[in-house]
Short mmCIF file of C-alpha atoms in Angstrom, two decimals:
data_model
loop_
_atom_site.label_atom_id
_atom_site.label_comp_id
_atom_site.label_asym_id
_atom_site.label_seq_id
_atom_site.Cartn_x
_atom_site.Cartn_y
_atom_site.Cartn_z
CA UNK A 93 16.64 -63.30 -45.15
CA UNK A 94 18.17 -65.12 -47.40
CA UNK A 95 15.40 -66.66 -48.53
CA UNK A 96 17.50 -69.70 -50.65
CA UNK A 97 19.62 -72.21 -48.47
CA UNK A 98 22.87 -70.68 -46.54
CA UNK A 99 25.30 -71.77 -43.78
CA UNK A 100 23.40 -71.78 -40.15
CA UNK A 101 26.07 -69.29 -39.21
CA UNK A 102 25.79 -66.87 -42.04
CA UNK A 103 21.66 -66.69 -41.82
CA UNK A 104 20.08 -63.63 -40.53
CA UNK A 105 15.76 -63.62 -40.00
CA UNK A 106 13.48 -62.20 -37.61
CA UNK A 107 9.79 -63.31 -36.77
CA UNK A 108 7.75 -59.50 -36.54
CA UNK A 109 4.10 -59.88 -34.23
CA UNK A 110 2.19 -57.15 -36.22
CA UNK A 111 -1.55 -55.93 -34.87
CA UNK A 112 -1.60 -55.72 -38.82
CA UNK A 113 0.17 -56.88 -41.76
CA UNK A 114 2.24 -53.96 -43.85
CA UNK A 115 0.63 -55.43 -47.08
CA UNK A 116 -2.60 -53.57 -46.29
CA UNK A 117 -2.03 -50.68 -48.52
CA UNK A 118 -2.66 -48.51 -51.59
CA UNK A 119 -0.63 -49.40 -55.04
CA UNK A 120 3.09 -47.94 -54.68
CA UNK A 121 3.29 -44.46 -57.61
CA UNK A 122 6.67 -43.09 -58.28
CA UNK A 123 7.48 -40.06 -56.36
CA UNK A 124 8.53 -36.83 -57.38
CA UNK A 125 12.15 -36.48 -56.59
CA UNK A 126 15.08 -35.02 -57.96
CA UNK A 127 16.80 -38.15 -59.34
CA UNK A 128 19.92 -36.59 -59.62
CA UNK A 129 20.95 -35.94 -56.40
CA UNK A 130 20.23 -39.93 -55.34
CA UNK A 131 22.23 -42.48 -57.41
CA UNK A 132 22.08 -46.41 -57.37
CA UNK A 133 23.80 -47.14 -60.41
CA UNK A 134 27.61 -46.34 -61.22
CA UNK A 135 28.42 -47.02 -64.57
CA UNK A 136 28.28 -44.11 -65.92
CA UNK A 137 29.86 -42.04 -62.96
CA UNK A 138 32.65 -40.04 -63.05
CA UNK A 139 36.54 -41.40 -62.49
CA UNK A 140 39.60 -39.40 -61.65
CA UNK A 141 42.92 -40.16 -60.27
CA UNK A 142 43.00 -36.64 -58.75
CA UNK A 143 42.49 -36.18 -54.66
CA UNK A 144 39.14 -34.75 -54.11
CA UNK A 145 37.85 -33.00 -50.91
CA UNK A 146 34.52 -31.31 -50.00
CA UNK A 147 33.41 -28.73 -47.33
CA UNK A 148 30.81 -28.81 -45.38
CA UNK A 149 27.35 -29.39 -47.14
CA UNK A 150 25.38 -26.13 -45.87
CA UNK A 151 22.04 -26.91 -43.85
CA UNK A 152 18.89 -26.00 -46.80
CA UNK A 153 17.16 -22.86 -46.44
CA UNK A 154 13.82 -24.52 -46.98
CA UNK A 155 12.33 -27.32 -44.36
CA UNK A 156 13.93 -30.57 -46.03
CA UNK A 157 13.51 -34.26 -44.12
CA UNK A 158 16.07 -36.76 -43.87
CA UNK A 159 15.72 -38.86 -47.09
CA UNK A 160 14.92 -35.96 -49.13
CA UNK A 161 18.29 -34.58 -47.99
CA UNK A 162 20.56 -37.52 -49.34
CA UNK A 163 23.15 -36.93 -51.54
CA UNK A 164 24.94 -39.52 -53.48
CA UNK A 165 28.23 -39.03 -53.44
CA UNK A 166 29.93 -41.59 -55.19
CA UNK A 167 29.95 -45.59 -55.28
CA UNK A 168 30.77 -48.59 -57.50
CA UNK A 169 28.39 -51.30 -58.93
CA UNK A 170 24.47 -50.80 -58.84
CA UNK A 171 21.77 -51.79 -56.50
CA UNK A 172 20.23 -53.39 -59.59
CA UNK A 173 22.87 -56.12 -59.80
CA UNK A 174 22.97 -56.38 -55.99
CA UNK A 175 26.70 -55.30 -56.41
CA UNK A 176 28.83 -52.39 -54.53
CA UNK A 177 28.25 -50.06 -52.77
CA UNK A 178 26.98 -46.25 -52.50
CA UNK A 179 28.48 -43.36 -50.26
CA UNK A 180 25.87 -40.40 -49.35
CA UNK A 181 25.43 -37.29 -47.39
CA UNK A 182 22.93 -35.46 -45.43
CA UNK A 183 22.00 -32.05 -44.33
CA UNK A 184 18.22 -32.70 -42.93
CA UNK A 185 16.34 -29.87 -41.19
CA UNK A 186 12.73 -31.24 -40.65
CA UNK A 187 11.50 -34.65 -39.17
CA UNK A 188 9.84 -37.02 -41.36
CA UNK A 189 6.82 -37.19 -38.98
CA UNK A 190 3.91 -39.33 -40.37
CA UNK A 191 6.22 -41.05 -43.36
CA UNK A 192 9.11 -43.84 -43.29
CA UNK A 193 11.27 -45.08 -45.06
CA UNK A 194 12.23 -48.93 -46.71
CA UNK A 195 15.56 -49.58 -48.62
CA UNK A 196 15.57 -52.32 -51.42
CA UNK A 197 18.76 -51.45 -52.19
CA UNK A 198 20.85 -52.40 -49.53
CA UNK A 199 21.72 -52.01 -45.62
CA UNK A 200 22.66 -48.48 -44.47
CA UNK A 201 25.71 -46.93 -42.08
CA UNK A 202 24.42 -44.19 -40.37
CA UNK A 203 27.49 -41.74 -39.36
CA UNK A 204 25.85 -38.26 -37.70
CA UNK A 205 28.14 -36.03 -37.61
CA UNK A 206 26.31 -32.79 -36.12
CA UNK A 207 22.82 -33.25 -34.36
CA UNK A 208 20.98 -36.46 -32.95
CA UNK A 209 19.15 -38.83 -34.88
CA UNK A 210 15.88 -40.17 -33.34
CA UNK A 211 15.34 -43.24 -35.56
CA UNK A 212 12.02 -45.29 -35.08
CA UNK A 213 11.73 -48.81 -36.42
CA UNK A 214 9.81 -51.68 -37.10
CA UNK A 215 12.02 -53.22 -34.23
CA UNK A 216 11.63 -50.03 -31.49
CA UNK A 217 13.23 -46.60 -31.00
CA UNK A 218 17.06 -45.84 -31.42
CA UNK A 219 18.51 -42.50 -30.51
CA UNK A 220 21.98 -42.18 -32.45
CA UNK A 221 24.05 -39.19 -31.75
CA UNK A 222 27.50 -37.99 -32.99
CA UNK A 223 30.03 -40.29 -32.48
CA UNK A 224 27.43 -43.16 -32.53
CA UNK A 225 26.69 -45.11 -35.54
CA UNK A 226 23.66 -46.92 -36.92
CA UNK A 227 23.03 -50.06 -38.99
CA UNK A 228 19.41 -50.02 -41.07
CA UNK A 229 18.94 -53.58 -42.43
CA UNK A 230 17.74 -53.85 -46.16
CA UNK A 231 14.41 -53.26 -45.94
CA UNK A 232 13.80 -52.27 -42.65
CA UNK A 233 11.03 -49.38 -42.28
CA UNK A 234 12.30 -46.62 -40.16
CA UNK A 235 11.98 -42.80 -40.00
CA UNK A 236 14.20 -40.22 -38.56
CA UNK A 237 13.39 -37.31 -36.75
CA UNK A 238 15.69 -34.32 -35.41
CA UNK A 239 15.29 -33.98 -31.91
CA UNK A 240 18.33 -30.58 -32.25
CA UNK A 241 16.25 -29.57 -35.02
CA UNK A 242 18.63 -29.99 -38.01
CA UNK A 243 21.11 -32.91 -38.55
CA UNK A 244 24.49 -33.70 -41.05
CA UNK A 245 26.37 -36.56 -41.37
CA UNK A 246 27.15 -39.58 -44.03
CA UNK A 247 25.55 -43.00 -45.20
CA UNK A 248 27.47 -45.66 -46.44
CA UNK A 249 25.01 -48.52 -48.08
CA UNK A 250 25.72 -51.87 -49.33
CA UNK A 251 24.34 -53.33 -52.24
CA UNK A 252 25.69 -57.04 -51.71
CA UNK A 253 26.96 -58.38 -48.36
CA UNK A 254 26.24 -57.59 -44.86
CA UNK A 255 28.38 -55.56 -41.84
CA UNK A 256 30.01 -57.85 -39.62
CA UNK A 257 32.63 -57.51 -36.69
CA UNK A 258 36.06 -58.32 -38.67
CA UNK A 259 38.18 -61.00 -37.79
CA UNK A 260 40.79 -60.20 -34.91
CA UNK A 261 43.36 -62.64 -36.37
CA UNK A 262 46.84 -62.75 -34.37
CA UNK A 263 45.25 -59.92 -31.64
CA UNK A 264 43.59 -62.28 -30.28
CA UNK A 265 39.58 -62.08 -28.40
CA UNK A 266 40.05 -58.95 -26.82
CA UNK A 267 40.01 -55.08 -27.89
CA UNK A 268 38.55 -53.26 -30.94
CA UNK A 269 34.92 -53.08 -31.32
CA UNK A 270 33.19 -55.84 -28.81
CA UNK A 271 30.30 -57.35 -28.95
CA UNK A 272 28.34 -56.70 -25.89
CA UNK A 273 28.64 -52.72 -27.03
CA UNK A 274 26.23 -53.25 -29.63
CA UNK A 275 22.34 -52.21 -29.11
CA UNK A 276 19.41 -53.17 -30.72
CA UNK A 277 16.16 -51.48 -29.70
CA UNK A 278 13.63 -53.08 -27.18
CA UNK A 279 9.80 -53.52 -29.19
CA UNK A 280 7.98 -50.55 -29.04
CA UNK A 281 4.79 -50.20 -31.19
CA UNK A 282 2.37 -47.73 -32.14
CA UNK A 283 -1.55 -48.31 -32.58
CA UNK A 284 -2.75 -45.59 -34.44
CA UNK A 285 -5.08 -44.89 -37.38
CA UNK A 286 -4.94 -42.51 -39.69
CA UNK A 287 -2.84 -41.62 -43.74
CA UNK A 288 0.75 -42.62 -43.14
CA UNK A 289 3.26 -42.16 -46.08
CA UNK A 290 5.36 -45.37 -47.15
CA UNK A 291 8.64 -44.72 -49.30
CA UNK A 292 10.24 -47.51 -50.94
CA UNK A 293 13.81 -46.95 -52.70
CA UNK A 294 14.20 -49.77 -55.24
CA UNK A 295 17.09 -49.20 -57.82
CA UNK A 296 17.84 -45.86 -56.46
CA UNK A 297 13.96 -44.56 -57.24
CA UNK A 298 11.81 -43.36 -54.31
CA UNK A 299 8.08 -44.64 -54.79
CA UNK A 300 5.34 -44.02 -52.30
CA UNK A 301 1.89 -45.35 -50.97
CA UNK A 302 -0.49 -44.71 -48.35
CA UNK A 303 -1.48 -46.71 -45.78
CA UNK A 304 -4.28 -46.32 -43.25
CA UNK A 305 -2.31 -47.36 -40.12
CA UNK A 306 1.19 -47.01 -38.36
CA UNK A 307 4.06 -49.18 -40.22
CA UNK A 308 5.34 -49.52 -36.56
CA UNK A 309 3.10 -51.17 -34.97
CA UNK A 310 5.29 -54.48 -34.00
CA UNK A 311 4.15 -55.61 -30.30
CA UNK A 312 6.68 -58.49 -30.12
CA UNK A 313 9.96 -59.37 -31.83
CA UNK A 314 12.63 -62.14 -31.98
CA UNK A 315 15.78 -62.63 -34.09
CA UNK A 316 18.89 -61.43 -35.48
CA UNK A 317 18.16 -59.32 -38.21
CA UNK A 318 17.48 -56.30 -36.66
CA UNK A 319 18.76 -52.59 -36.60
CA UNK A 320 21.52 -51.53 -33.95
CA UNK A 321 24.00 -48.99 -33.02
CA UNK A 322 27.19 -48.57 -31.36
CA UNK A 323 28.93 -46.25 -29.54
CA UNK A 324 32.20 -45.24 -31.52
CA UNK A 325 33.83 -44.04 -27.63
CA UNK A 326 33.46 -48.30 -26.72
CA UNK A 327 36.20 -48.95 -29.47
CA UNK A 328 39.25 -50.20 -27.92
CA UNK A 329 42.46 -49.86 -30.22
CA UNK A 330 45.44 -50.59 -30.33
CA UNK A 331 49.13 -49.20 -31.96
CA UNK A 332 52.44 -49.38 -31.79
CA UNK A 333 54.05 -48.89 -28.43
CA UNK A 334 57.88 -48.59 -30.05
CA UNK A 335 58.74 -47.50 -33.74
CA UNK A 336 56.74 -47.72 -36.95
CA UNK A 337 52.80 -47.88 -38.32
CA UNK A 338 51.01 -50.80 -38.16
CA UNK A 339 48.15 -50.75 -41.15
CA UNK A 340 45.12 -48.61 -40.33
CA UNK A 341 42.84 -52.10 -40.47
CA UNK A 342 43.61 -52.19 -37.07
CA UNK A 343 40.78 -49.12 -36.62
CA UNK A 344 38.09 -51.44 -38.54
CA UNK A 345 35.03 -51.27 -36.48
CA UNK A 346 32.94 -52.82 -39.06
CA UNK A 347 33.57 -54.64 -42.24
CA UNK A 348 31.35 -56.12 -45.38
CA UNK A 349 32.79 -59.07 -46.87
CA UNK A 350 33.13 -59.30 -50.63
CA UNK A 351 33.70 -62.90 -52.62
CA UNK A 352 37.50 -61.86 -52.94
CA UNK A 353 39.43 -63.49 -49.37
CA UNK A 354 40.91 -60.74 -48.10
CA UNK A 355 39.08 -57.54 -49.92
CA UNK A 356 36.08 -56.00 -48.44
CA UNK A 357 33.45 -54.51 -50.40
CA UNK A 358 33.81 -51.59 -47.52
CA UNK A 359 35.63 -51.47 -44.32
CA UNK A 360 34.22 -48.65 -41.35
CA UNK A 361 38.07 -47.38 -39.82
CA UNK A 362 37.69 -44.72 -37.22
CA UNK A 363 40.53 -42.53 -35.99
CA UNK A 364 39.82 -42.30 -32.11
CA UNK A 365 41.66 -40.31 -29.30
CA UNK A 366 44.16 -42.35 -28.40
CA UNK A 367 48.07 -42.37 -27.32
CA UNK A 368 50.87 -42.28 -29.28
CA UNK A 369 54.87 -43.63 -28.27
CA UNK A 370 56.18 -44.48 -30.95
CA UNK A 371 59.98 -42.86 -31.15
CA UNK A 372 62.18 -42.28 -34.79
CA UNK A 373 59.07 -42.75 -36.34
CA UNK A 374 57.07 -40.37 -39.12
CA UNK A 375 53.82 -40.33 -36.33
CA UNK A 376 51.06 -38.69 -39.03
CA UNK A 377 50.17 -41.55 -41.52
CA UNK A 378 52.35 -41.34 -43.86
CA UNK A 379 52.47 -40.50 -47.60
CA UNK A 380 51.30 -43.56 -49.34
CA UNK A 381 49.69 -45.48 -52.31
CA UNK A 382 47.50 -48.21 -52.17
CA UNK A 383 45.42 -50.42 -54.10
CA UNK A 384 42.42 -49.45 -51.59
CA UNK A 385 40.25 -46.71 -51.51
CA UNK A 386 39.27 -44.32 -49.01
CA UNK A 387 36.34 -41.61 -48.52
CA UNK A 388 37.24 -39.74 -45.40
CA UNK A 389 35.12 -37.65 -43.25
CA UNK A 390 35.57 -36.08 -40.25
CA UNK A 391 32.91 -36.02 -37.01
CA UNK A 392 34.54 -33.87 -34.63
CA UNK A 393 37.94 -32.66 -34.20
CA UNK A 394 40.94 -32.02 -35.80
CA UNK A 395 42.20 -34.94 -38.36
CA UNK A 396 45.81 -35.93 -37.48
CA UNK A 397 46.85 -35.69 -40.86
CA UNK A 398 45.11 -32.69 -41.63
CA UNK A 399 45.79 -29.25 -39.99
CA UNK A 400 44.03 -27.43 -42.18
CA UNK A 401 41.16 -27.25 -44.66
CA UNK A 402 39.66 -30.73 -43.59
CA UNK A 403 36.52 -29.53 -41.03
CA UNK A 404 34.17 -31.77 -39.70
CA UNK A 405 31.33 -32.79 -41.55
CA UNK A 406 33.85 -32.38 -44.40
CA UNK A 407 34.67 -35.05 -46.77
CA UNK A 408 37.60 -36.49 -48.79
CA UNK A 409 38.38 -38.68 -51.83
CA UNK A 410 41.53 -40.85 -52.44
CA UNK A 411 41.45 -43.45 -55.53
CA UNK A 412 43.67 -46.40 -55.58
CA UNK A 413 47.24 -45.79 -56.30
CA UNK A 414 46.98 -41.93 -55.84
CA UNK A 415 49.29 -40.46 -53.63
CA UNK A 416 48.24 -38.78 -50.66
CA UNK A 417 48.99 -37.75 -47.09
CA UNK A 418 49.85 -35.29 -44.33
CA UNK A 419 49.44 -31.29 -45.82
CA UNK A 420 52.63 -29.28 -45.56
CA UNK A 421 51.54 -27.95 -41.91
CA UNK A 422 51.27 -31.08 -40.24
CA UNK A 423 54.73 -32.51 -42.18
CA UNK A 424 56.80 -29.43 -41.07
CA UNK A 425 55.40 -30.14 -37.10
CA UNK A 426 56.41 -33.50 -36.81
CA UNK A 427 60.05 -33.48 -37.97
CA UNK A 428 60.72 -31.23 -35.33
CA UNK A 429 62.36 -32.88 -32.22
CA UNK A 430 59.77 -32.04 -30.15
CA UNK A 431 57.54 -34.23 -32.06
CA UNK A 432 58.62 -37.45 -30.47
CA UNK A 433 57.47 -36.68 -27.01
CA UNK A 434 54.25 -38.55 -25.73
CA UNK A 435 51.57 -37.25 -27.79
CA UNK A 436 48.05 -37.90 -26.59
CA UNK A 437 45.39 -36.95 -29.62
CA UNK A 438 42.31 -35.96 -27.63
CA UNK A 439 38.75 -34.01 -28.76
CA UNK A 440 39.14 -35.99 -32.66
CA UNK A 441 36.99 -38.33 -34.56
CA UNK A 442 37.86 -39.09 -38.21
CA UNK A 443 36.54 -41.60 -39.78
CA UNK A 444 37.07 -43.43 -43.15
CA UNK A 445 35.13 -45.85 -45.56
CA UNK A 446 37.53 -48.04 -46.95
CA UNK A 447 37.41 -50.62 -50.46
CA UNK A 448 39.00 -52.44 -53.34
CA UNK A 449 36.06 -51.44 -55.23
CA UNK A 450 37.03 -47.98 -57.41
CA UNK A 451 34.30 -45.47 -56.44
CA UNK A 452 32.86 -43.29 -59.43
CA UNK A 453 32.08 -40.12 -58.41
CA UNK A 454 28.56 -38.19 -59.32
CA UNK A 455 28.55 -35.24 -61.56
CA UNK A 456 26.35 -33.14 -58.31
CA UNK A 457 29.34 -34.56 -56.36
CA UNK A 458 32.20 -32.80 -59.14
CA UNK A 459 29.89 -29.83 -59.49
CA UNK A 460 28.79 -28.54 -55.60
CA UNK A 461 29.86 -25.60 -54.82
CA UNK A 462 31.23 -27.36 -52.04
CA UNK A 463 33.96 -28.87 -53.74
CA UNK A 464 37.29 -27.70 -52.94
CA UNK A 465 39.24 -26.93 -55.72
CA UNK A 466 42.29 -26.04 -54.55
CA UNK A 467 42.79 -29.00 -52.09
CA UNK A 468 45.93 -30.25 -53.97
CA UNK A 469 47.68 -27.18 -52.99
CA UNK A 470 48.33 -28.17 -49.33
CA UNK A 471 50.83 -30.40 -50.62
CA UNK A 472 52.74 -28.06 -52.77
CA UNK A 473 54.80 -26.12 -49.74
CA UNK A 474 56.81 -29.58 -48.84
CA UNK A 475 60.56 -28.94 -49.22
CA UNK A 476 63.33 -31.37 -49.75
CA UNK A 477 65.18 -32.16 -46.38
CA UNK A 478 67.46 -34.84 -47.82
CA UNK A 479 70.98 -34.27 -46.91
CA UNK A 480 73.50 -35.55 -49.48
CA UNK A 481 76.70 -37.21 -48.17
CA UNK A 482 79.55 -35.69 -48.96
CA UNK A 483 77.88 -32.44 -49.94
CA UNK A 484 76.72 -31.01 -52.95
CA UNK A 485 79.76 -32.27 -54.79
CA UNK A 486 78.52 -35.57 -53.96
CA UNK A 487 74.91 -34.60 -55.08
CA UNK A 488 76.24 -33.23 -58.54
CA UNK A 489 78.00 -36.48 -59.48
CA UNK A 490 77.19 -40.30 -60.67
CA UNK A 491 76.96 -43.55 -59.69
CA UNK A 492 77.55 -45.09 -55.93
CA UNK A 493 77.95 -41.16 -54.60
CA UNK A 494 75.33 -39.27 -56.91
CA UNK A 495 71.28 -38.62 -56.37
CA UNK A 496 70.38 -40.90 -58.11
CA UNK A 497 71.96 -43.79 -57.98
CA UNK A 498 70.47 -44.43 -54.58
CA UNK A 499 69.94 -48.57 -55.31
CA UNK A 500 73.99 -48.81 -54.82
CA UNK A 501 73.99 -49.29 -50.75
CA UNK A 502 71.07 -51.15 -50.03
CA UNK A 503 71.01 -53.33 -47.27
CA UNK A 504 68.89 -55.87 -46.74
CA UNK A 505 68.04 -56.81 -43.14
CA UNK A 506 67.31 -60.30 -40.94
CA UNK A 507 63.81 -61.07 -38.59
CA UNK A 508 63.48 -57.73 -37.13
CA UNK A 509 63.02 -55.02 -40.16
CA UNK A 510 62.95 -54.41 -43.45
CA UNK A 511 65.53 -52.58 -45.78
CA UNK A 512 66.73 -48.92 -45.56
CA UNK A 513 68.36 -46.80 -48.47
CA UNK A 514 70.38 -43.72 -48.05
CA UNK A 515 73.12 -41.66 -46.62
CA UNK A 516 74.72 -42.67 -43.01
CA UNK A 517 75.70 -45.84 -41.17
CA UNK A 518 74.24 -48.99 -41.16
CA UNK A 519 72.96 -50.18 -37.77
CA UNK A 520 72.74 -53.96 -36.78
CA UNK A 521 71.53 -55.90 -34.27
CA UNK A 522 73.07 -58.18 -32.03
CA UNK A 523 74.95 -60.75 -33.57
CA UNK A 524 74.49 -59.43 -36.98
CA UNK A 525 76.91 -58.46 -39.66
CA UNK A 526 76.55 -55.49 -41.37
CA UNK A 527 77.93 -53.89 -44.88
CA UNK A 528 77.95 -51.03 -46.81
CA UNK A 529 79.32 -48.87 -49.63
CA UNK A 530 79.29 -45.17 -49.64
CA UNK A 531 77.23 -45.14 -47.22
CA UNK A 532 74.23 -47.47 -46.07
CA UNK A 533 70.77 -48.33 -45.01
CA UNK A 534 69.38 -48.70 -41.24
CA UNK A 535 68.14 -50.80 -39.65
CA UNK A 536 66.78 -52.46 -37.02
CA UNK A 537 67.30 -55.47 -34.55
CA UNK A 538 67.66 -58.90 -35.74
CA UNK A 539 71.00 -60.67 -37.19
CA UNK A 540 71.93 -62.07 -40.45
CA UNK A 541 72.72 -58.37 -42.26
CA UNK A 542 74.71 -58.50 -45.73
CA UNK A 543 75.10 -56.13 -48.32
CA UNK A 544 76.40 -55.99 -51.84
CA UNK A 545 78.05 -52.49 -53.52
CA UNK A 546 79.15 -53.91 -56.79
CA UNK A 547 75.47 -53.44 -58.85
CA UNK A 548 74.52 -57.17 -58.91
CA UNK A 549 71.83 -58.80 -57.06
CA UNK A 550 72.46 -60.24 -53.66
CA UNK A 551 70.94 -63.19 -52.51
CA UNK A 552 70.71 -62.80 -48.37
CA UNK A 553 69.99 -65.40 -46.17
CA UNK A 554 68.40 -64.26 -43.46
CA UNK A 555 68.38 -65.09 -39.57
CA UNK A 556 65.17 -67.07 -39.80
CA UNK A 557 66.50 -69.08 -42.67
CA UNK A 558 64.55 -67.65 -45.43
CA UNK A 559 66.17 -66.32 -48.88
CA UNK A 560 65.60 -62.63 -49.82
CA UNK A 561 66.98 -61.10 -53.35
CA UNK A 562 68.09 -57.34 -52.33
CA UNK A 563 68.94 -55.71 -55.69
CA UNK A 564 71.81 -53.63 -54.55
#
């Protein structure tokens, strides 16, 4: 795997030593299974700009196994065309005991959220609890059983590419998710006779055979395409020690590579307990837009964004360019002054599966009862706290001094930050100049600040010698 000519360093194969071959069994029939509630194909799914979110899935009253639990969710591309990507759930309450599992379709992210996965492969045993994860390779044969008795949690699969550990760029070869906390499972095999049930999901269809001995019954092993998990406590991130965000890519634990430089077909981000020092700084993420897309869930905790309404084993939905961020709650705590002492988020694990690809949602998705409906109205308690200089004279009139002229004191700033807009002074750094009309932007250190108040654009030269146009 692949089977046509690649790069040494891309190829991924392993040699199996089988007391029998898996081709020893009965033609593969089409199972019985509610086709709705397991989607490969996106085309025809559902796309809105508005934010979604979802409670809880409830565990099933009747005895339901892993696979038969899954619940698409949403996705782009298809499995068919080897394109995209699909994001499930699962509420399981019964082991899959003499059956397993193989994926056509594409490698799976296990995320449990509540209750331990015991997940036996072709390769040996894996035990995967909450806040561990688990990578299935396409095609792998593997069954899950519920050693707690019921399990929830999320599945991410790919249709094209691979997870890989993302490039660490300018951090260097040290911190976020290392490689030595990675673990594949020793061989273990099993030599017994007897009906075993094989499902195969091709194009988003569960068939099923029978076979007259265990599918795990591998006595040796060697390679690297193999099954592993990780330990989500190992990550090691890092933040901002002084003022500001730095993108969340610097959570990415895993990533899958699409053609496009730059744009993943999915990123895994995780939200850790961690420190926070940043001062004069909005700490929550903030209110944004973004040509990504993010489906949020939450393993344990409280999300830092998210005070209310978003429980673990919860999910959320976030297309690109909608707007989105902290609810009212969480806004209204961290303007207060009190807000910028050391704050230490402990006892929280969110998590989030990022893309450039535009997910299409299912109709079971739109339609469960577990859909919350009035999600949008966390946002609608956030009041103004803008402060008009001069008063509300000043906010009544035009031009430099009215609302909304607010593009007449901008200041563009040198190496050390970017441009503010609005009421006050402007602050400089050493060496730098600084101007302003009816008030100004602030800034930052670095030198090389100029400003323009008479509405043309203002060529700047900055401290490090490169040209910026501030409109101004």
């Amino acid at each position: 795997m692949p089977s046509c000519p690649h790069p040494r360093r891309e190829q991924a194969r392993s040699w199996l030593y089988r007391i029998k071959p898996l081709v020893t069994h009965e033609p593969y029939r089409p199972l019985n299974f509610p086709a709705e509630n397991l989607t490969a194909e996106f085309s025809t799914g559902i796309v809105t700009p508005n934010q979604l979110r979802w409670k809880p899935f409830p565990y099933p009253s009747e005895k339901v196994d892993w696979v038969r639990s899954l619940f698409t969710m949403c996705g782009s591309g298809s499995a068919a065309a080897k394109e995209g990507f699909a994001i499930h759930m699962y509420t399981a309450n019964d082991s899959m005991g003499d059956s397993c599992l193989s994926n056509a379709d594409g490698e799976l992210l296990l995320v449990p959220q509540d209750g331990t996965l015991l997940i036996t492969t072709e390769f040996g045993i894996l035990e995967v609890a909450p806040t561990e994860v688990c990578v299935i390779p396409r095609g792998v044969h593997f069954k899950v059983e519920l050693p707690d008795g019921c399990a929830r949690g999320y599945v991410l699969e790919l249709f094209q590419s691979r997870f890989q550990l993302p490039d660490l760029g300018p951090i260097g070869s040290n911190c976020l998710a290392a490689p030595r906390d990675f673990a594949s499972p020793v061989a273990w095999f099993q030599d017994t006779d007897g009906p075993f049930t094989i499902l195969h999901k091709l194009e988003g269809k569960l068939f099923s055979c029978q076979q007259a001995f265990s599918p795990f019954n591998v006595v040796a092993w060697h390679g690297n395409y193999v099954p592993y998990k990780y330990d989500l406590n190992r990550f090691c991130p890092i933040n901002a020690v002084a003022f500001d965000h730095p993108d969340p890519s610097i959570f990415t634990v895993l990533t899958a590579p699409s053609p496009i430089p730059g744009c993943a077909v999915a990123d895994f981000v995780i939200f850790p307990p961690r420190v926070n020092a940043t001062k004069n700084t909005f700490r929550p993420p903030y209110y944004h837009r973004n040509i990504q897309n993010e489906f949020m869930g939450l393993i344990k905790g409280v999300y830092e964004a998210k005070r209310d309404g978003f429980q673990p084993g919860g999910a959320s939905l976030h297309l690109c360019m909608t707007p989105h961020g902290p609810d009212t709650a969480t806004y209204e705590a961290s303007i207060k002054e009190s807000a910028e002492a050391l704050l230490k988020l402990e006892g929280t694990l969110a998590f989030m599966f990022e893309t450039h690809m535009t997910p299409r949602t299912t109709p079971q998705a739109l339609g469960s009862p577990c859909i919350d409906r009035d999600y949008y109205q966390c946002w609608m308690g956030l009041r103004k706290h803008f402060v008009h200089p001069g008063g509300a004279a000043a906010a009544s009139g035009s031009g430099g001094g009215g609302a909304d002229a607010l593009g007449a004191s901008t200041t563009a700033l040198g190496s050390g930050s970017g441009a503010g807009i609005g009421g006050g002074d402007v602050d400089a750094g050493a060496g730098g100049a600084a101007g302003a009309s009816n008030g100004g932007g602030r800034g930052g250190e670095g030198g090389g600040v100029a400003a323009s108040s008479n509405g043309e654009a203002a060529v700047v030269q900055l401290a490090n010698g490169v040209a910026a146009l501030a409109a101004t």
